[in-house]
Short mmCIF file of C-alpha atoms in Angstrom, two decimals:
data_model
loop_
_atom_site.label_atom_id
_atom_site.label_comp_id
_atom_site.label_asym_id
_atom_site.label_seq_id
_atom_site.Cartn_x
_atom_site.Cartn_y
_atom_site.Cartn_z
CA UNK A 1 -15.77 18.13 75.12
CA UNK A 2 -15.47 21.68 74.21
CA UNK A 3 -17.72 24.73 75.00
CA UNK A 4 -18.35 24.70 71.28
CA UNK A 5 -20.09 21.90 70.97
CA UNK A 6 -22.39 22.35 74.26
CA UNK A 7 -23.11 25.67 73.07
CA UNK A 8 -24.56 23.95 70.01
CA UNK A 9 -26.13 21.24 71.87
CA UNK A 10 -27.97 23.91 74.35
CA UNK A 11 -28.72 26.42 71.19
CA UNK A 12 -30.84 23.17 69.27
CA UNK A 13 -32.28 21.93 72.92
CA UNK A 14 -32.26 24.92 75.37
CA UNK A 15 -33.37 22.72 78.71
CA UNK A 16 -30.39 20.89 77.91
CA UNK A 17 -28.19 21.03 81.31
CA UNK A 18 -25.76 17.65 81.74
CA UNK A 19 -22.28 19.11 83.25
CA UNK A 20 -19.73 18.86 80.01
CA UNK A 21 -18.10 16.93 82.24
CA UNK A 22 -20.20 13.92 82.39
CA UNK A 23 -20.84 14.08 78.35
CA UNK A 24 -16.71 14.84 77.98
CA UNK A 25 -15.92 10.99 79.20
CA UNK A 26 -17.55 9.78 75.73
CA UNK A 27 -15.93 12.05 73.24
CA UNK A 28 -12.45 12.61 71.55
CA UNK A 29 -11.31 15.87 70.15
CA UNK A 30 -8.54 15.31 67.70
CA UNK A 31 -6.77 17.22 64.89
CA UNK A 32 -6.55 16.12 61.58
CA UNK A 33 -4.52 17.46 58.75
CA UNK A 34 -5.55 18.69 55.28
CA UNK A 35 -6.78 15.73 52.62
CA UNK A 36 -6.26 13.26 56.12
CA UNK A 37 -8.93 10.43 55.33
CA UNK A 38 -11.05 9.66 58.47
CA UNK A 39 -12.90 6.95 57.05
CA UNK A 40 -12.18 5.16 53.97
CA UNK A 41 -14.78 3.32 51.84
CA UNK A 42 -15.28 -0.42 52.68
CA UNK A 43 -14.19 0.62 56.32
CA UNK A 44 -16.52 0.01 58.76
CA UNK A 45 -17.74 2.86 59.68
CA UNK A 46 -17.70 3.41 63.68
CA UNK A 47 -17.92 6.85 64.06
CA UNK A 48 -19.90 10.47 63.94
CA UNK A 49 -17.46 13.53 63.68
CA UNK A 50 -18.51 17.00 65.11
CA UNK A 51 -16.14 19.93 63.16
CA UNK A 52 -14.93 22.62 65.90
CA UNK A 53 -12.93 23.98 63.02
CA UNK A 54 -12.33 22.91 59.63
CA UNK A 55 -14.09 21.52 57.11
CA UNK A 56 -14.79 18.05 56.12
CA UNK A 57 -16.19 16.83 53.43
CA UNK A 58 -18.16 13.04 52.16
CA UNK A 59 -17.66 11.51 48.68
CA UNK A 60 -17.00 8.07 46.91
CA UNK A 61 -14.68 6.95 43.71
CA UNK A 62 -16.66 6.30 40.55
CA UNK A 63 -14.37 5.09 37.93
CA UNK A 64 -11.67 6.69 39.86
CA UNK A 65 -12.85 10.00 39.91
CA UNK A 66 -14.06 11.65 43.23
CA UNK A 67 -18.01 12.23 43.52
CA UNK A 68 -18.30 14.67 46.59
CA UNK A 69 -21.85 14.17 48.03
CA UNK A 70 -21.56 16.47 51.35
CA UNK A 71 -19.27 19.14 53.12
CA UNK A 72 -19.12 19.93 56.93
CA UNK A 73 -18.12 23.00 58.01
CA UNK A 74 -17.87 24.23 61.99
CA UNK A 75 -20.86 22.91 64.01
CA UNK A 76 -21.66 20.33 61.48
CA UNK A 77 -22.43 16.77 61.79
CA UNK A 78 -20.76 14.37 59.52
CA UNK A 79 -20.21 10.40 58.78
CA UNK A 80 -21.53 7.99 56.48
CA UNK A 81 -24.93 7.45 57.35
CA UNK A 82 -25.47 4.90 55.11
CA UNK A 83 -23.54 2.86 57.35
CA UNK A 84 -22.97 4.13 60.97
CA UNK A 85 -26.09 2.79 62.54
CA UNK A 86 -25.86 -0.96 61.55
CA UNK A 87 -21.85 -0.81 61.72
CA UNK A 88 -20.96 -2.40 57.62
CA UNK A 89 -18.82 -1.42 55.61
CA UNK A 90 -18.93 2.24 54.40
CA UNK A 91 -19.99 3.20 51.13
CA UNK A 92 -18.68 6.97 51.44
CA UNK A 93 -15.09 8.23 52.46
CA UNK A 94 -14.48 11.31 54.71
CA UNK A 95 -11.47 13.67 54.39
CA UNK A 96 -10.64 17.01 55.58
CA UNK A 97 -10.72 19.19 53.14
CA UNK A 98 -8.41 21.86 55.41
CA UNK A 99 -6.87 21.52 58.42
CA UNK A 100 -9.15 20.69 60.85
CA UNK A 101 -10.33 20.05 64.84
CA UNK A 102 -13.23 17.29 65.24
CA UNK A 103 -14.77 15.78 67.93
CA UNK A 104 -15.08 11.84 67.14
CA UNK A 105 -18.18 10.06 68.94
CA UNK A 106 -18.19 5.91 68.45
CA UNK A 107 -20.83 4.26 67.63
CA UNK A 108 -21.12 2.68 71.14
CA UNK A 109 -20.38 5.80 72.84
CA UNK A 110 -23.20 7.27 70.84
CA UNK A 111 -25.55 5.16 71.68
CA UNK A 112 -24.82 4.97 75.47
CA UNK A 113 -25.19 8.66 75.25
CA UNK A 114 -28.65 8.65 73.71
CA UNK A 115 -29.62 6.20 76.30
CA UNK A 116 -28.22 8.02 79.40
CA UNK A 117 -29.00 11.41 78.28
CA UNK A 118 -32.62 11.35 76.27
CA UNK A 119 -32.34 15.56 75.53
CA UNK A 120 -29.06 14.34 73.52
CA UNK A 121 -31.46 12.24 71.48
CA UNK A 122 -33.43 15.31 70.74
CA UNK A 123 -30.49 16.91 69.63
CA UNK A 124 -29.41 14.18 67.15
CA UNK A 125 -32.66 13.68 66.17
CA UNK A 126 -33.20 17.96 65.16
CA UNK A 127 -29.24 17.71 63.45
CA UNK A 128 -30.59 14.64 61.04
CA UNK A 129 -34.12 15.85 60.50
CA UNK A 130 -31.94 19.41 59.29
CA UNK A 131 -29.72 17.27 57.40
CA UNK A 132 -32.02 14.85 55.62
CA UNK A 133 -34.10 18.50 54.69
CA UNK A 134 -31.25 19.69 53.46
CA UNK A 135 -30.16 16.67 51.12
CA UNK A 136 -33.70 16.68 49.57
CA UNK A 137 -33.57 19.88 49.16
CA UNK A 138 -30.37 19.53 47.60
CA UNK A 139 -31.32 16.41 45.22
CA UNK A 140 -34.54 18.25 44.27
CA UNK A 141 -32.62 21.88 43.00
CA UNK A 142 -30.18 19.51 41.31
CA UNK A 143 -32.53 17.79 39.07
CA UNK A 144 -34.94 20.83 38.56
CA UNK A 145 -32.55 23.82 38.00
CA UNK A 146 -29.38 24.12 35.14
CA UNK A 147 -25.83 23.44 36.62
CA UNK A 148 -25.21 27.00 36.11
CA UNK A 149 -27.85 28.09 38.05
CA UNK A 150 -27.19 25.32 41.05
CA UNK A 151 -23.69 26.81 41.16
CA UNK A 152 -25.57 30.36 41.58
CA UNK A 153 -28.18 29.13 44.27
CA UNK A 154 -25.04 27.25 45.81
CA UNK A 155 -22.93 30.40 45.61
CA UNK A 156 -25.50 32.67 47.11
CA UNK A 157 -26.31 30.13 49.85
CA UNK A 158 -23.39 29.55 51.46
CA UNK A 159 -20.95 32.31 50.37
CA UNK A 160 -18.33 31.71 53.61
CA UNK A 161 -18.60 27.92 52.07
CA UNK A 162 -17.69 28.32 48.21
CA UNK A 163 -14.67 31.03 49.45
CA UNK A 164 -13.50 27.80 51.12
CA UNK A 165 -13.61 24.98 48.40
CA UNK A 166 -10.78 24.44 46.05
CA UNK A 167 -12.46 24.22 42.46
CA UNK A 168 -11.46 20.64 42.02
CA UNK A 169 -13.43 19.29 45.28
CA UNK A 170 -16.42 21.75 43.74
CA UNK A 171 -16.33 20.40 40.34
CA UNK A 172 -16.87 16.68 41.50
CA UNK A 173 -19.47 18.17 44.23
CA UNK A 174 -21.73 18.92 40.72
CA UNK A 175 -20.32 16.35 38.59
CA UNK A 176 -18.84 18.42 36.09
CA UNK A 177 -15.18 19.02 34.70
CA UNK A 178 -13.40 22.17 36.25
CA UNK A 179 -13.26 23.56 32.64
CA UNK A 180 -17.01 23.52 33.09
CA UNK A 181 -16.91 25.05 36.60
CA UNK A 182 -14.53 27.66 35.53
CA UNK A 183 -16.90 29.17 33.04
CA UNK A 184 -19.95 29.28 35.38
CA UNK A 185 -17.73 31.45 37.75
CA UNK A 186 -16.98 33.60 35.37
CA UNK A 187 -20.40 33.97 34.37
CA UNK A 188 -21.17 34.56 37.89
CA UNK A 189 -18.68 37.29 38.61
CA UNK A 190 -18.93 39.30 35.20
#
């Protein structure tokens, strides 16, 4: 386990005081290479990823062209949630959009963690209640605000995250052509 991730752990749940040690027996730290797929739709999906460095993103194929639903960047949580609690076949891929350094939990090594160490639980359970916020929020500026102005309220929101997405993985994160994209950043820089 690195000192990354139980920094995280004891910045979201402060009491939090299990020896790294102990917690280090149930995770794998691994690097994975640019555009590397970590889980492949149909898969079953077995396992949460933690990004120590990176960035890793969720989407699907829709008449063979990428929809990106999600990005994880360094002390993000990421799999397909759709599927990792009942273990069936995912509905979502993951990649790496950059070279990256994750730490991969199983699902049975995840849930032998919540059960030995309940403040973990409380940890998992603030990451998904920030996450779910998050995709509602998401889902509700989507459908209330122009594409234009998403990409502005995206862009001002997480500048260290747009400097960091090529323009491709970007255009199928809003579901529109890079032609489009192109002219909403150059509305947005002029």
């Amino acid at each position: 386990m690195t000192g990354q991730l139980y920094r995280h752990i004891q910045k979201l749940v402060p009491d939090f005081s299990i020896g790294q040690e102990k917690i280090a027996l149930f995770l794998q730290t691994k690097p994975v290479k640019k555009e590397e797929l970590l889980l492949r739709e149909k898969e079953i999906c077995d396992t949460i990823y933690f990004v120590n460095k990176g960035c890793l993103y969720l989407f699907y194929e829709n008449n063979e062209e990428k929809q990106v639903v999600h990005f994880a960047l360094e002390n993000w949580w990421i799999t397909d949630y759709k599927t990792f609690p009942d273990g069936k076949p995912a509905v979502y891929s993951i990649a790496a959009m950059e070279d990256s350094e994750i730490i991969c939990i199983s699902r049975k090594n995840y849930e032998t963690l919540l059960s030995a160490f309940p403040l973990l639980a409380l940890y998992f359970n603030k990451i998904h209640e920030r996450a779910y916020g998050a995709a509602l929020f998401k889902q509700k500026t989507f459908a209330t605000v122009s594409k234009k102005d998403f990409y502005c309220h995206f862009r001002n929101t997480y500048p260290e995250l747009i400097q960091r997405i090529p323009d491709p993985v970007f255009a199928a994160y809003m579901g529109v052509s890079l032609e489009i994209l192109k002219t909403y950043q150059d509305v947005y820089i002029s």
